[in-house]
N, C-alpha and C. Protein backbone atom coordinates (compact mmCIF):
# COMPACT_ATOMS: atom_id res chain seq x y z
N MET A 1 -21.13 24.20 -50.24
CA MET A 1 -21.10 25.31 -50.90
C MET A 1 -19.43 24.98 -51.50
N GLN A 2 -18.43 24.51 -50.64
CA GLN A 2 -16.96 24.23 -50.79
C GLN A 2 -16.97 22.82 -51.71
N LYS A 3 -17.69 21.95 -51.40
CA LYS A 3 -17.77 20.77 -52.60
C LYS A 3 -18.27 21.59 -54.17
N GLN A 4 -19.16 22.66 -54.23
CA GLN A 4 -19.45 22.72 -55.36
C GLN A 4 -18.39 23.57 -56.37
N ASN A 5 -17.67 24.34 -55.50
CA ASN A 5 -16.73 25.27 -55.79
C ASN A 5 -15.51 24.25 -55.95
N ARG A 6 -15.05 23.12 -55.76
CA ARG A 6 -14.06 22.19 -56.20
C ARG A 6 -14.37 21.60 -57.08
N MET A 7 -15.79 21.25 -57.57
CA MET A 7 -16.08 20.75 -58.55
C MET A 7 -15.99 21.32 -59.68
N ASN A 8 -16.67 22.76 -59.64
CA ASN A 8 -16.64 23.56 -60.67
C ASN A 8 -15.13 23.80 -61.27
N LYS A 9 -14.01 23.76 -59.91
CA LYS A 9 -12.68 24.27 -60.55
C LYS A 9 -12.18 22.58 -61.38
N VAL A 10 -12.51 21.34 -61.16
CA VAL A 10 -12.30 20.31 -61.79
C VAL A 10 -12.71 20.32 -63.11
N THR A 11 -14.00 20.82 -63.25
CA THR A 11 -14.81 20.63 -64.53
C THR A 11 -14.07 21.86 -65.50
N ASN A 12 -13.54 22.87 -64.96
CA ASN A 12 -13.54 24.06 -65.64
C ASN A 12 -11.72 23.64 -66.19
N TYR A 13 -11.07 22.47 -65.07
CA TYR A 13 -9.50 22.48 -65.51
C TYR A 13 -9.67 21.57 -66.46
N ILE A 14 -10.49 20.36 -66.81
CA ILE A 14 -10.94 19.50 -67.65
C ILE A 14 -11.32 19.98 -69.15
N SER A 15 -12.29 21.16 -69.16
CA SER A 15 -12.82 21.56 -70.29
C SER A 15 -11.65 22.26 -70.85
N GLU A 16 -10.28 23.13 -70.12
CA GLU A 16 -9.31 23.81 -70.57
C GLU A 16 -8.46 22.68 -70.97
N ALA A 17 -8.15 21.75 -70.71
CA ALA A 17 -7.37 20.66 -70.83
C ALA A 17 -7.68 20.23 -72.36
N PHE A 18 -9.07 20.11 -72.53
CA PHE A 18 -9.33 19.68 -73.92
C PHE A 18 -9.27 20.63 -74.75
N GLU A 19 -9.63 21.77 -74.58
CA GLU A 19 -9.32 23.02 -75.72
C GLU A 19 -8.03 23.32 -75.74
N GLU A 20 -6.95 22.91 -74.72
CA GLU A 20 -5.84 23.07 -75.26
C GLU A 20 -5.46 21.55 -76.21
N LEU A 21 -5.99 20.60 -75.86
CA LEU A 21 -5.72 19.66 -76.96
C LEU A 21 -6.23 19.78 -78.16
N LYS A 22 -7.09 20.37 -78.65
CA LYS A 22 -7.82 20.57 -79.77
C LYS A 22 -6.97 21.92 -80.39
N SER A 23 -6.94 22.93 -79.86
CA SER A 23 -6.38 24.01 -80.50
C SER A 23 -4.47 24.00 -80.42
N ASN A 24 -4.01 23.90 -79.52
CA ASN A 24 -2.54 24.16 -79.47
C ASN A 24 -1.54 22.91 -79.71
N VAL A 25 -1.91 21.64 -79.73
CA VAL A 25 -1.19 20.29 -79.86
C VAL A 25 -0.80 20.02 -81.55
N THR A 26 0.21 20.09 -81.90
CA THR A 26 0.21 19.86 -83.35
C THR A 26 0.27 18.23 -83.33
N TRP A 27 -0.28 17.52 -83.91
CA TRP A 27 -1.03 15.91 -84.16
C TRP A 27 -0.08 15.26 -85.10
N PRO A 28 0.36 14.29 -85.26
CA PRO A 28 1.34 13.49 -86.33
C PRO A 28 0.04 13.14 -87.27
N THR A 29 0.65 13.05 -88.49
CA THR A 29 -0.18 12.63 -89.60
C THR A 29 -0.33 10.77 -89.46
N TRP A 30 -1.36 10.33 -90.13
CA TRP A 30 -1.31 9.10 -89.99
C TRP A 30 -0.62 8.07 -90.25
N GLU A 31 0.48 8.52 -91.59
CA GLU A 31 1.47 7.95 -91.93
C GLU A 31 2.64 8.03 -90.90
N GLU A 32 2.94 9.21 -90.12
CA GLU A 32 3.95 9.42 -89.27
C GLU A 32 3.66 8.32 -88.26
N VAL A 33 2.19 8.40 -87.82
CA VAL A 33 1.96 7.37 -86.69
C VAL A 33 2.35 5.83 -86.87
N GLN A 34 1.93 5.57 -88.13
CA GLN A 34 2.32 4.30 -88.75
C GLN A 34 3.77 4.04 -88.78
N LYS A 35 4.55 4.52 -89.23
CA LYS A 35 6.28 4.70 -89.28
C LYS A 35 6.63 4.69 -87.85
N LEU A 36 6.11 5.43 -87.00
CA LEU A 36 6.80 5.34 -85.73
C LEU A 36 6.25 4.21 -84.64
N THR A 37 5.15 3.78 -85.12
CA THR A 37 4.87 2.65 -84.26
C THR A 37 5.72 1.28 -84.94
N ILE A 38 6.08 1.22 -86.30
CA ILE A 38 6.93 0.28 -86.75
C ILE A 38 8.34 0.47 -85.93
N ILE A 39 8.76 1.67 -85.97
CA ILE A 39 10.13 1.82 -85.47
C ILE A 39 9.96 1.20 -83.85
N VAL A 40 9.16 1.78 -82.98
CA VAL A 40 9.07 1.44 -81.91
C VAL A 40 8.85 -0.21 -81.66
N ALA A 41 8.15 -0.51 -82.27
CA ALA A 41 8.12 -2.58 -82.17
C ALA A 41 9.21 -2.86 -82.66
N ILE A 42 10.05 -2.22 -83.40
CA ILE A 42 11.17 -2.97 -83.84
C ILE A 42 12.49 -2.96 -82.65
N PHE A 43 12.25 -1.75 -82.16
CA PHE A 43 13.02 -1.36 -80.98
C PHE A 43 12.94 -2.11 -79.71
N SER A 44 11.79 -2.56 -79.77
CA SER A 44 11.19 -3.04 -78.10
C SER A 44 11.56 -4.57 -78.71
N VAL A 45 11.52 -5.14 -79.84
CA VAL A 45 11.84 -6.36 -80.17
C VAL A 45 13.31 -6.86 -79.72
N ILE A 46 14.27 -5.57 -80.48
CA ILE A 46 15.53 -5.91 -80.46
C ILE A 46 16.02 -5.73 -78.76
N PHE A 47 15.39 -4.67 -78.18
CA PHE A 47 15.67 -4.57 -76.64
C PHE A 47 15.37 -5.80 -75.90
N ALA A 48 14.14 -6.53 -75.91
CA ALA A 48 13.70 -7.87 -75.63
C ALA A 48 14.87 -8.73 -75.91
N LEU A 49 15.27 -8.79 -76.97
CA LEU A 49 16.06 -9.74 -77.27
C LEU A 49 17.70 -9.50 -77.01
N ALA A 50 17.97 -8.43 -76.30
CA ALA A 50 19.35 -7.88 -75.57
C ALA A 50 19.32 -8.36 -74.35
N THR A 51 17.98 -7.91 -73.67
CA THR A 51 17.73 -8.37 -72.23
C THR A 51 17.53 -9.86 -72.05
N TRP A 52 17.03 -10.53 -72.83
CA TRP A 52 16.93 -12.18 -72.76
C TRP A 52 18.46 -12.49 -72.85
N GLY A 53 19.25 -12.04 -73.96
CA GLY A 53 20.62 -12.69 -74.22
C GLY A 53 21.49 -12.39 -72.86
N ILE A 54 21.36 -11.24 -72.62
CA ILE A 54 22.02 -10.80 -71.06
C ILE A 54 21.78 -11.65 -70.09
N ASP A 55 20.61 -12.07 -69.49
CA ASP A 55 20.06 -12.55 -68.62
C ASP A 55 20.42 -13.98 -69.01
N THR A 56 20.64 -14.56 -70.26
CA THR A 56 20.99 -15.73 -70.15
C THR A 56 22.44 -16.26 -69.73
N VAL A 57 23.28 -15.05 -70.34
CA VAL A 57 24.68 -15.16 -70.09
C VAL A 57 24.76 -15.02 -68.52
N PHE A 58 24.33 -14.10 -67.76
CA PHE A 58 24.58 -13.63 -66.36
C PHE A 58 23.89 -15.27 -65.66
N GLY A 59 22.73 -15.85 -66.34
CA GLY A 59 22.39 -17.12 -65.51
C GLY A 59 23.49 -17.98 -65.59
N LYS A 60 24.05 -18.29 -66.58
CA LYS A 60 24.97 -19.30 -66.63
C LYS A 60 26.29 -19.13 -66.37
N ALA A 61 26.47 -17.75 -65.88
CA ALA A 61 27.83 -17.57 -65.42
C ALA A 61 27.21 -17.63 -63.76
N ILE A 62 26.50 -17.48 -63.31
CA ILE A 62 26.29 -17.67 -62.11
C ILE A 62 25.65 -19.20 -61.40
N ALA A 63 25.37 -19.85 -62.32
CA ALA A 63 25.39 -21.23 -62.42
C ALA A 63 26.59 -22.02 -62.32
N GLY A 64 27.65 -21.52 -63.67
CA GLY A 64 28.97 -22.03 -63.25
C GLY A 64 29.59 -21.63 -61.99
N PHE A 65 29.51 -20.72 -61.36
CA PHE A 65 30.22 -19.99 -60.39
C PHE A 65 29.57 -20.96 -58.82
N PHE A 66 28.56 -20.93 -58.77
CA PHE A 66 27.94 -21.64 -57.69
C PHE A 66 28.27 -23.34 -57.96
N ASN A 67 28.46 -23.80 -59.39
CA ASN A 67 29.03 -25.06 -59.32
C ASN A 67 30.28 -25.10 -59.08
N TRP A 68 31.20 -24.30 -59.15
CA TRP A 68 32.90 -24.27 -59.21
C TRP A 68 32.80 -24.22 -57.37
N ILE A 69 32.14 -23.65 -56.78
CA ILE A 69 32.02 -23.15 -55.41
C ILE A 69 31.64 -24.47 -54.53
N LYS A 70 30.87 -25.59 -55.39
CA LYS A 70 30.20 -26.52 -54.78
C LYS A 70 31.34 -27.58 -55.08
N GLY A 71 32.10 -27.37 -56.07
CA GLY A 71 33.29 -28.24 -56.45
C GLY A 71 33.26 -29.33 -56.47
């Protein structure tokens, strides 16, 4: 009986969650989705290039430091 009660609670929670998504969530239009996807892609590329640049600079700095120590 306990297991059935838990299963009913889970099923009820899932159905209420889907009802919430259908009735109370404001979904963006297809045009907004496309525009925002392009913005996210551009910032992802910029962030990846910045990370690569910083990694390269620090890598060269650390290599130079260890070469200086080896002397």
